Every structure is written in structure tokens, then in C-alpha cells.
Amino acid sequence: MSRPAHGNCTVHWCDEVCLVVVKGSFNREGVSAMQTAIRSSWQDAGAPARWAHVMDLRQWEGGTPDSFATARELALWTVTHGAVAVLRIHAGSFLGRVTDRQGVLDDLGVPVIDCSSVGEAWLWLDQHGLACAACRGLIGESS
């Protein structure tokens, strides 16, 4: 018998940006559901070869110990499927440090950028040729 998924997310694509808004506390099944949603949306977006994976973590409440291995699988999948950077938007550094201690984003081979605001994430995307006017509106909607 499988456990119900905890935590939820919404996935939005705009050109070369995948924005994932994460809410609540995740267990392994919740991360698996997020992984399925991101993979499906990547296909629906035309399987872009170069994109930025933007995680809005301002409403994330953490994860159970068994969720981090699945989150690592997701991170590796994003890089092998074209993600050139992972941007984490979060209000403080605590949850980022939790993820870092679990090794979720270790040795991905792409930059992992921590942003304290949507504006900071937008600036990074713009400087690296990944932003467009439409995705600025999309990212702004998550604030």
C-alpha cells in the first residue's frame, strides 16, 4: 500500500524557463509526483535542449528524510535533459542548507544559484540569456 503524497507544486514553462512553485512539506511520494509533473511539462514544452530550472521555495516547508533521494534523482534528470542552472528562490537560508546537507544538488555540473527574491532570479536569467518578457510576468506571478 502506497502512502499519500504530501506537498504540492505547480509547474509553468515559458520559453527556456521552467518555474516550479513548491508548497508544503514533501514526502517521497510528493517528490515523485513533482518529478512526474516536471517531466511531463518538459515534454509538453517541446523537450527544450537548454533551460533554467527555477524553484520557488518560499512556501516550501521541508521534506521527510526519505524524500531527498528522490529529489536528487529529479535534480540529475533535469541536468541530463538540458537544465543549465538551478535557481532556488527562498526567503531564508535554512531550508537551502537542509537540502545542501542531504546532497540533493551536489556535483550537478551546473550552477546552483540561491536567490532571496524574484528580482534577483530574474536578473540572473536575463544576464544569461534565458529570460523573456513573458517569463518575467510568470515569475512575478509567483511572488
PDB file of N, CA and C in Angstrom, residues 4-89:
ATOM      1  N   PRO A   4      -0.017   8.368   0.809  1.00  0.00           N
ATOM      2  CA  PRO A   4      -0.448   9.532   0.018  1.00  0.00           C
ATOM      3  C   PRO A   4       0.695  10.542  -0.106  1.00  0.00           C
ATOM      4  N   ALA A   5       0.686  11.256  -1.230  1.00  0.00           N
ATOM      5  CA  ALA A   5       1.705  12.279  -1.469  1.00  0.00           C
ATOM      6  C   ALA A   5       1.453  13.472  -0.567  1.00  0.00           C
ATOM      7  N   HIS A   6       2.519  14.000   0.016  1.00  0.00           N
ATOM      8  CA  HIS A   6       2.458  15.222   0.815  1.00  0.00           C
ATOM      9  C   HIS A   6       3.243  16.301   0.083  1.00  0.00           C
ATOM     10  N   GLY A   7       2.736  17.516   0.134  1.00  0.00           N
ATOM     11  CA  GLY A   7       3.334  18.635  -0.576  1.00  0.00           C
ATOM     12  C   GLY A   7       2.721  18.731  -1.957  1.00  0.00           C
ATOM     13  N   ASN A   8       2.757  19.925  -2.509  1.00  0.00           N
ATOM     14  CA  ASN A   8       2.260  20.073  -3.875  1.00  0.00           C
ATOM     15  C   ASN A   8       3.069  21.131  -4.599  1.00  0.00           C
ATOM     16  N   CYS A   9       2.940  21.104  -5.909  1.00  0.00           N
ATOM     17  CA  CYS A   9       3.677  22.065  -6.724  1.00  0.00           C
ATOM     18  C   CYS A   9       2.866  22.411  -7.964  1.00  0.00           C
ATOM     19  N   THR A  10       3.222  23.521  -8.544  1.00  0.00           N
ATOM     20  CA  THR A  10       2.715  23.878  -9.862  1.00  0.00           C
ATOM     21  C   THR A  10       3.936  24.079 -10.752  1.00  0.00           C
ATOM     22  N   VAL A  11       3.804  23.660 -11.991  1.00  0.00           N
ATOM     23  CA  VAL A  11       4.908  23.734 -12.947  1.00  0.00           C
ATOM     24  C   VAL A  11       4.460  24.607 -14.112  1.00  0.00           C
ATOM     25  N   HIS A  12       5.272  25.612 -14.430  1.00  0.00           N
ATOM     26  CA  HIS A  12       4.989  26.528 -15.527  1.00  0.00           C
ATOM     27  C   HIS A  12       6.215  26.602 -16.434  1.00  0.00           C
ATOM     28  N   TRP A  13       5.986  26.537 -17.750  1.00  0.00           N
ATOM     29  CA  TRP A  13       7.060  26.717 -18.720  1.00  0.00           C
ATOM     30  C   TRP A  13       6.859  28.008 -19.483  1.00  0.00           C
ATOM     31  N   CYS A  14       7.938  28.688 -19.745  1.00  0.00           N
ATOM     32  CA  CYS A  14       7.924  29.884 -20.581  1.00  0.00           C
ATOM     33  C   CYS A  14       9.262  29.912 -21.310  1.00  0.00           C
ATOM     34  N   ASP A  15       9.228  29.650 -22.595  1.00  0.00           N
ATOM     35  CA  ASP A  15      10.443  29.592 -23.402  1.00  0.00           C
ATOM     36  C   ASP A  15      11.463  28.660 -22.748  1.00  0.00           C
ATOM     37  N   GLU A  16      12.552  29.230 -22.239  1.00  0.00           N
ATOM     38  CA  GLU A  16      13.636  28.413 -21.677  1.00  0.00           C
ATOM     39  C   GLU A  16      13.662  28.421 -20.154  1.00  0.00           C
ATOM     40  N   VAL A  17      12.514  28.652 -19.547  1.00  0.00           N
ATOM     41  CA  VAL A  17      12.440  28.688 -18.081  1.00  0.00           C
ATOM     42  C   VAL A  17      11.341  27.745 -17.611  1.00  0.00           C
ATOM     43  N   CYS A  18      11.694  26.877 -16.678  1.00  0.00           N
ATOM     44  CA  CYS A  18      10.718  26.030 -16.003  1.00  0.00           C
ATOM     45  C   CYS A  18      10.616  26.540 -14.571  1.00  0.00           C
ATOM     46  N   LEU A  19       9.469  27.092 -14.229  1.00  0.00           N
ATOM     47  CA  LEU A  19       9.237  27.601 -12.871  1.00  0.00           C
ATOM     48  C   LEU A  19       8.400  26.591 -12.111  1.00  0.00           C
ATOM     49  N   VAL A  20       8.920  26.125 -10.985  1.00  0.00           N
ATOM     50  CA  VAL A  20       8.202  25.184 -10.136  1.00  0.00           C
ATOM     51  C   VAL A  20       7.959  25.886  -8.796  1.00  0.00           C
ATOM     52  N   VAL A  21       6.688  26.080  -8.472  1.00  0.00           N
ATOM     53  CA  VAL A  21       6.306  26.692  -7.198  1.00  0.00           C
ATOM     54  C   VAL A  21       5.968  25.548  -6.250  1.00  0.00           C
ATOM     55  N   VAL A  22       6.717  25.453  -5.152  1.00  0.00           N
ATOM     56  CA  VAL A  22       6.620  24.342  -4.225  1.00  0.00           C
ATOM     57  C   VAL A  22       5.944  24.818  -2.935  1.00  0.00           C
ATOM     58  N   LYS A  23       4.962  24.044  -2.465  1.00  0.00           N
ATOM     59  CA  LYS A  23       4.221  24.415  -1.258  1.00  0.00           C
ATOM     60  C   LYS A  23       4.098  23.221  -0.327  1.00  0.00           C
ATOM     61  N   GLY A  24       4.303  23.471   0.953  1.00  0.00           N
ATOM     62  CA  GLY A  24       4.104  22.436   1.955  1.00  0.00           C
ATOM     63  C   GLY A  24       5.344  21.609   2.211  1.00  0.00           C
ATOM     64  N   SER A  25       5.135  20.553   2.982  1.00  0.00           N
ATOM     65  CA  SER A  25       6.192  19.617   3.342  1.00  0.00           C
ATOM     66  C   SER A  25       6.043  18.364   2.489  1.00  0.00           C
ATOM     67  N   PHE A  26       7.150  17.905   1.909  1.00  0.00           N
ATOM     68  CA  PHE A  26       7.116  16.795   0.963  1.00  0.00           C
ATOM     69  C   PHE A  26       7.611  15.492   1.577  1.00  0.00           C
ATOM     70  N   ASN A  27       6.936  14.416   1.209  1.00  0.00           N
ATOM     71  CA  ASN A  27       7.456  13.084   1.453  1.00  0.00           C
ATOM     72  C   ASN A  27       7.947  12.534   0.108  1.00  0.00           C
ATOM     73  N   ARG A  28       8.432  11.307   0.104  1.00  0.00           N
ATOM     74  CA  ARG A  28       8.964  10.713  -1.132  1.00  0.00           C
ATOM     75  C   ARG A  28       7.909  10.698  -2.237  1.00  0.00           C
ATOM     76  N   GLU A  29       6.678  10.350  -1.886  1.00  0.00           N
ATOM     77  CA  GLU A  29       5.611  10.293  -2.879  1.00  0.00           C
ATOM     78  C   GLU A  29       5.286  11.674  -3.447  1.00  0.00           C
ATOM     79  N   GLY A  30       5.380  12.707  -2.616  1.00  0.00           N
ATOM     80  CA  GLY A  30       5.164  14.069  -3.092  1.00  0.00           C
ATOM     81  C   GLY A  30       6.235  14.503  -4.074  1.00  0.00           C
ATOM     82  N   VAL A  31       7.486  14.153  -3.791  1.00  0.00           N
ATOM     83  CA  VAL A  31       8.581  14.484  -4.711  1.00  0.00           C
ATOM     84  C   VAL A  31       8.424  13.682  -6.006  1.00  0.00           C
ATOM     85  N   SER A  32       7.989  12.429  -5.893  1.00  0.00           N
ATOM     86  CA  SER A  32       7.754  11.626  -7.100  1.00  0.00           C
ATOM     87  C   SER A  32       6.673  12.261  -7.974  1.00  0.00           C
ATOM     88  N   ALA A  33       5.617  12.780  -7.349  1.00  0.00           N
ATOM     89  CA  ALA A  33       4.562  13.455  -8.111  1.00  0.00           C
ATOM     90  C   ALA A  33       5.112  14.712  -8.783  1.00  0.00           C
ATOM     91  N   MET A  34       5.977  15.455  -8.067  1.00  0.00           N
ATOM     92  CA  MET A  34       6.599  16.635  -8.660  1.00  0.00           C
ATOM     93  C   MET A  34       7.483  16.227  -9.838  1.00  0.00           C
ATOM     94  N   GLN A  35       8.236  15.164  -9.678  1.00  0.00           N
ATOM     95  CA  GLN A  35       9.099  14.671 -10.741  1.00  0.00           C
ATOM     96  C   GLN A  35       8.273  14.328 -11.980  1.00  0.00           C
ATOM     97  N   THR A  36       7.171  13.651 -11.803  1.00  0.00           N
ATOM     98  CA  THR A  36       6.293  13.302 -12.922  1.00  0.00           C
ATOM     99  C   THR A  36       5.749  14.554 -13.601  1.00  0.00           C
ATOM    100  N   ALA A  37       5.340  15.534 -12.807  1.00  0.00           N
ATOM    101  CA  ALA A  37       4.795  16.785 -13.362  1.00  0.00           C
ATOM    102  C   ALA A  37       5.848  17.536 -14.172  1.00  0.00           C
ATOM    103  N   ILE A  38       7.079  17.598 -13.663  1.00  0.00           N
ATOM    104  CA  ILE A  38       8.139  18.318 -14.377  1.00  0.00           C
ATOM    105  C   ILE A  38       8.496  17.593 -15.671  1.00  0.00           C
ATOM    106  N   ARG A  39       8.637  16.289 -15.610  1.00  0.00           N
ATOM    107  CA  ARG A  39       8.969  15.529 -16.827  1.00  0.00           C
ATOM    108  C   ARG A  39       7.877  15.683 -17.884  1.00  0.00           C
ATOM    109  N   SER A  40       6.637  15.589 -17.475  1.00  0.00           N
ATOM    110  CA  SER A  40       5.525  15.717 -18.409  1.00  0.00           C
ATOM    111  C   SER A  40       5.475  17.121 -19.021  1.00  0.00           C
ATOM    112  N   SER A  41       5.674  18.124 -18.187  1.00  0.00           N
ATOM    113  CA  SER A  41       5.624  19.500 -18.687  1.00  0.00           C
ATOM    114  C   SER A  41       6.805  19.798 -19.612  1.00  0.00           C
ATOM    115  N   TRP A  42       7.958  19.186 -19.348  1.00  0.00           N
ATOM    116  CA  TRP A  42       9.121  19.336 -20.227  1.00  0.00           C
ATOM    117  C   TRP A  42       8.789  18.779 -21.613  1.00  0.00           C
ATOM    118  N   GLN A  43       8.160  17.620 -21.644  1.00  0.00           N
ATOM    119  CA  GLN A  43       7.736  17.043 -22.920  1.00  0.00           C
ATOM    120  C   GLN A  43       6.739  17.967 -23.616  1.00  0.00           C
ATOM    121  N   ASP A  44       5.751  18.453 -22.857  1.00  0.00           N
ATOM    122  CA  ASP A  44       4.729  19.341 -23.421  1.00  0.00           C
ATOM    123  C   ASP A  44       5.330  20.644 -23.954  1.00  0.00           C
ATOM    124  N   ALA A  45       6.457  21.068 -23.362  1.00  0.00           N
ATOM    125  CA  ALA A  45       7.127  22.300 -23.796  1.00  0.00           C
ATOM    126  C   ALA A  45       8.013  22.064 -25.022  1.00  0.00           C
ATOM    127  N   GLY A  46       8.008  20.844 -25.540  1.00  0.00           N
ATOM    128  CA  GLY A  46       8.808  20.547 -26.730  1.00  0.00           C
ATOM    129  C   GLY A  46      10.187  20.004 -26.410  1.00  0.00           C
ATOM    130  N   ALA A  47      10.384  19.520 -25.195  1.00  0.00           N
ATOM    131  CA  ALA A  47      11.674  18.948 -24.772  1.00  0.00           C
ATOM    132  C   ALA A  47      12.831  19.907 -25.048  1.00  0.00           C
ATOM    133  N   PRO A  48      12.794  21.116 -24.470  1.00  0.00           N
ATOM    134  CA  PRO A  48      13.861  22.084 -24.740  1.00  0.00           C
ATOM    135  C   PRO A  48      15.240  21.533 -24.374  1.00  0.00           C
ATOM    136  N   ALA A  49      16.223  21.882 -25.196  1.00  0.00           N
ATOM    137  CA  ALA A  49      17.588  21.387 -25.001  1.00  0.00           C
ATOM    138  C   ALA A  49      18.397  22.247 -24.036  1.00  0.00           C
ATOM    139  N   ARG A  50      17.955  23.491 -23.796  1.00  0.00           N
ATOM    140  CA  ARG A  50      18.663  24.415 -22.897  1.00  0.00           C
ATOM    141  C   ARG A  50      17.620  25.207 -22.135  1.00  0.00           C
ATOM    142  N   TRP A  51      17.648  25.062 -20.796  1.00  0.00           N
ATOM    143  CA  TRP A  51      16.646  25.731 -19.981  1.00  0.00           C
ATOM    144  C   TRP A  51      17.136  25.923 -18.552  1.00  0.00           C
ATOM    145  N   ALA A  52      16.455  26.808 -17.851  1.00  0.00           N
ATOM    146  CA  ALA A  52      16.763  27.062 -16.434  1.00  0.00           C
ATOM    147  C   ALA A  52      15.656  26.462 -15.580  1.00  0.00           C
ATOM    148  N   HIS A  53      16.057  25.782 -14.535  1.00  0.00           N
ATOM    149  CA  HIS A  53      15.123  25.170 -13.587  1.00  0.00           C
ATOM    150  C   HIS A  53      15.017  26.111 -12.378  1.00  0.00           C
ATOM    151  N   VAL A  54      13.902  26.829 -12.290  1.00  0.00           N
ATOM    152  CA  VAL A  54      13.695  27.808 -11.225  1.00  0.00           C
ATOM    153  C   VAL A  54      12.720  27.222 -10.205  1.00  0.00           C
ATOM    154  N   MET A  55      13.175  27.108  -8.975  1.00  0.00           N
ATOM    155  CA  MET A  55      12.354  26.572  -7.892  1.00  0.00           C
ATOM    156  C   MET A  55      11.981  27.709  -6.943  1.00  0.00           C
ATOM    157  N   ASP A  56      10.690  28.012  -6.861  1.00  0.00           N
ATOM    158  CA  ASP A  56      10.207  28.994  -5.889  1.00  0.00           C
ATOM    159  C   ASP A  56       9.900  28.230  -4.608  1.00  0.00           C
ATOM    160  N   LEU A  57      10.798  28.354  -3.644  1.00  0.00           N
ATOM    161  CA  LEU A  57      10.713  27.590  -2.389  1.00  0.00           C
ATOM    162  C   LEU A  57      10.191  28.420  -1.219  1.00  0.00           C
ATOM    163  N   ARG A  58       9.634  29.571  -1.507  1.00  0.00           N
ATOM    164  CA  ARG A  58       9.214  30.443  -0.409  1.00  0.00           C
ATOM    165  C   ARG A  58       8.070  29.872   0.413  1.00  0.00           C
ATOM    166  N   GLN A  59       7.332  28.912  -0.135  1.00  0.00           N
ATOM    167  CA  GLN A  59       6.238  28.289   0.618  1.00  0.00           C
ATOM    168  C   GLN A  59       6.522  26.820   0.936  1.00  0.00           C
ATOM    169  N   TRP A  60       7.770  26.402   0.667  1.00  0.00           N
ATOM    170  CA  TRP A  60       8.186  25.032   0.969  1.00  0.00           C
ATOM    171  C   TRP A  60       8.422  24.918   2.462  1.00  0.00           C
ATOM    172  N   GLU A  61       7.998  23.808   3.048  1.00  0.00           N
ATOM    173  CA  GLU A  61       8.157  23.594   4.489  1.00  0.00           C
ATOM    174  C   GLU A  61       9.117  22.465   4.811  1.00  0.00           C
ATOM    175  N   GLY A  62       9.850  21.999   3.823  1.00  0.00           N
ATOM    176  CA  GLY A  62      10.842  20.959   4.060  1.00  0.00           C
ATOM    177  C   GLY A  62      10.399  19.618   3.511  1.00  0.00           C
ATOM    178  N   GLY A  63      11.135  18.596   3.906  1.00  0.00           N
ATOM    179  CA  GLY A  63      10.845  17.257   3.410  1.00  0.00           C
ATOM    180  C   GLY A  63      11.188  16.203   4.431  1.00  0.00           C
ATOM    181  N   THR A  64      10.578  15.051   4.274  1.00  0.00           N
ATOM    182  CA  THR A  64      10.892  13.922   5.136  1.00  0.00           C
ATOM    183  C   THR A  64      12.236  13.342   4.701  1.00  0.00           C
ATOM    184  N   PRO A  65      12.905  12.636   5.592  1.00  0.00           N
ATOM    185  CA  PRO A  65      14.221  12.092   5.222  1.00  0.00           C
ATOM    186  C   PRO A  65      14.203  11.243   3.950  1.00  0.00           C
ATOM    187  N   ASP A  66      13.110  10.530   3.704  1.00  0.00           N
ATOM    188  CA  ASP A  66      13.076   9.672   2.517  1.00  0.00           C
ATOM    189  C   ASP A  66      12.792  10.428   1.229  1.00  0.00           C
ATOM    190  N   SER A  67      12.505  11.722   1.304  1.00  0.00           N
ATOM    191  CA  SER A  67      12.193  12.491   0.099  1.00  0.00           C
ATOM    192  C   SER A  67      13.443  12.965  -0.643  1.00  0.00           C
ATOM    193  N   PHE A  68      14.562  13.052   0.039  1.00  0.00           N
ATOM    194  CA  PHE A  68      15.731  13.680  -0.549  1.00  0.00           C
ATOM    195  C   PHE A  68      16.403  12.840  -1.642  1.00  0.00           C
ATOM    196  N   ALA A  69      16.361  11.509  -1.531  1.00  0.00           N
ATOM    197  CA  ALA A  69      16.939  10.672  -2.590  1.00  0.00           C
ATOM    198  C   ALA A  69      16.160  10.858  -3.897  1.00  0.00           C
ATOM    199  N   THR A  70      14.842  10.949  -3.804  1.00  0.00           N
ATOM    200  CA  THR A  70      14.027  11.176  -4.990  1.00  0.00           C
ATOM    201  C   THR A  70      14.268  12.575  -5.544  1.00  0.00           C
ATOM    202  N   ALA A  71      14.458  13.549  -4.657  1.00  0.00           N
ATOM    203  CA  ALA A  71      14.777  14.911  -5.102  1.00  0.00           C
ATOM    204  C   ALA A  71      16.123  14.916  -5.833  1.00  0.00           C
ATOM    205  N   ARG A  72      17.074  14.128  -5.380  1.00  0.00           N
ATOM    206  CA  ARG A  72      18.373  14.016  -6.063  1.00  0.00           C
ATOM    207  C   ARG A  72      18.182  13.433  -7.469  1.00  0.00           C
ATOM    208  N   GLU A  73      17.353  12.403  -7.593  1.00  0.00           N
ATOM    209  CA  GLU A  73      17.064  11.826  -8.907  1.00  0.00           C
ATOM    210  C   GLU A  73      16.478  12.884  -9.835  1.00  0.00           C
ATOM    211  N   LEU A  74      15.570  13.687  -9.309  1.00  0.00           N
ATOM    212  CA  LEU A  74      14.957  14.747 -10.105  1.00  0.00           C
ATOM    213  C   LEU A  74      16.006  15.762 -10.551  1.00  0.00           C
ATOM    214  N   ALA A  75      16.882  16.172  -9.648  1.00  0.00           N
ATOM    215  CA  ALA A  75      17.927  17.138  -9.992  1.00  0.00           C
ATOM    216  C   ALA A  75      18.829  16.593 -11.095  1.00  0.00           C
ATOM    217  N   LEU A  76      19.220  15.346 -10.985  1.00  0.00           N
ATOM    218  CA  LEU A  76      20.066  14.735 -12.019  1.00  0.00           C
ATOM    219  C   LEU A  76      19.322  14.643 -13.349  1.00  0.00           C
ATOM    220  N   TRP A  77      18.037  14.314 -13.305  1.00  0.00           N
ATOM    221  CA  TRP A  77      17.249  14.238 -14.535  1.00  0.00           C
ATOM    222  C   TRP A  77      17.206  15.601 -15.225  1.00  0.00           C
ATOM    223  N   THR A  78      17.003  16.674 -14.459  1.00  0.00           N
ATOM    224  CA  THR A  78      16.903  17.991 -15.082  1.00  0.00           C
ATOM    225  C   THR A  78      18.188  18.337 -15.836  1.00  0.00           C
ATOM    226  N   VAL A  79      19.325  18.039 -15.238  1.00  0.00           N
ATOM    227  CA  VAL A  79      20.607  18.375 -15.871  1.00  0.00           C
ATOM    228  C   VAL A  79      20.833  17.529 -17.125  1.00  0.00           C
ATOM    229  N   THR A  80      20.502  16.246 -17.062  1.00  0.00           N
ATOM    230  CA  THR A  80      20.703  15.402 -18.235  1.00  0.00           C
ATOM    231  C   THR A  80      19.684  15.694 -19.337  1.00  0.00           C
ATOM    232  N   HIS A  81      18.688  16.507 -19.018  1.00  0.00           N
ATOM    233  CA  HIS A  81      17.671  16.875 -20.008  1.00  0.00           C
ATOM    234  C   HIS A  81      17.687  18.374 -20.319  1.00  0.00           C
ATOM    235  N   GLY A  82      18.844  19.015 -20.131  1.00  0.00           N
ATOM    236  CA  GLY A  82      19.038  20.358 -20.640  1.00  0.00           C
ATOM    237  C   GLY A  82      19.084  21.503 -19.661  1.00  0.00           C
ATOM    238  N   ALA A  83      18.825  21.270 -18.388  1.00  0.00           N
ATOM    239  CA  ALA A  83      18.898  22.378 -17.435  1.00  0.00           C
ATOM    240  C   ALA A  83      20.340  22.867 -17.337  1.00  0.00           C
ATOM    241  N   VAL A  84      20.537  24.169 -17.539  1.00  0.00           N
ATOM    242  CA  VAL A  84      21.881  24.743 -17.489  1.00  0.00           C
ATOM    243  C   VAL A  84      22.148  25.422 -16.152  1.00  0.00           C
ATOM    244  N   ALA A  85      21.112  25.511 -15.318  1.00  0.00           N
ATOM    245  CA  ALA A  85      21.258  26.083 -13.979  1.00  0.00           C
ATOM    246  C   ALA A  85      20.022  25.734 -13.166  1.00  0.00           C
ATOM    247  N   VAL A  86      20.210  25.704 -11.854  1.00  0.00           N
ATOM    248  CA  VAL A  86      19.108  25.553 -10.916  1.00  0.00           C
ATOM    249  C   VAL A  86      19.097  26.814 -10.067  1.00  0.00           C
ATOM    250  N   LEU A  87      17.974  27.519 -10.084  1.00  0.00           N
ATOM    251  CA  LEU A  87      17.820  28.720  -9.260  1.00  0.00           C
ATOM    252  C   LEU A  87      16.823  28.415  -8.154  1.00  0.00           C
ATOM    253  N   ARG A  88      17.213  28.704  -6.919  1.00  0.00           N
ATOM    254  CA  ARG A  88      16.323  28.498  -5.777  1.00  0.00           C
ATOM    255  C   ARG A  88      15.944  29.853  -5.206  1.00  0.00           C
ATOM    256  N   ILE A  89      14.655  30.162  -5.224  1.00  0.00           N
ATOM    257  CA  ILE A  89      14.166  31.395  -4.614  1.00  0.00           C
ATOM    258  C   ILE A  89      13.628  31.020  -3.240  1.00  0.00           C
TER     259      ILE A  89
END
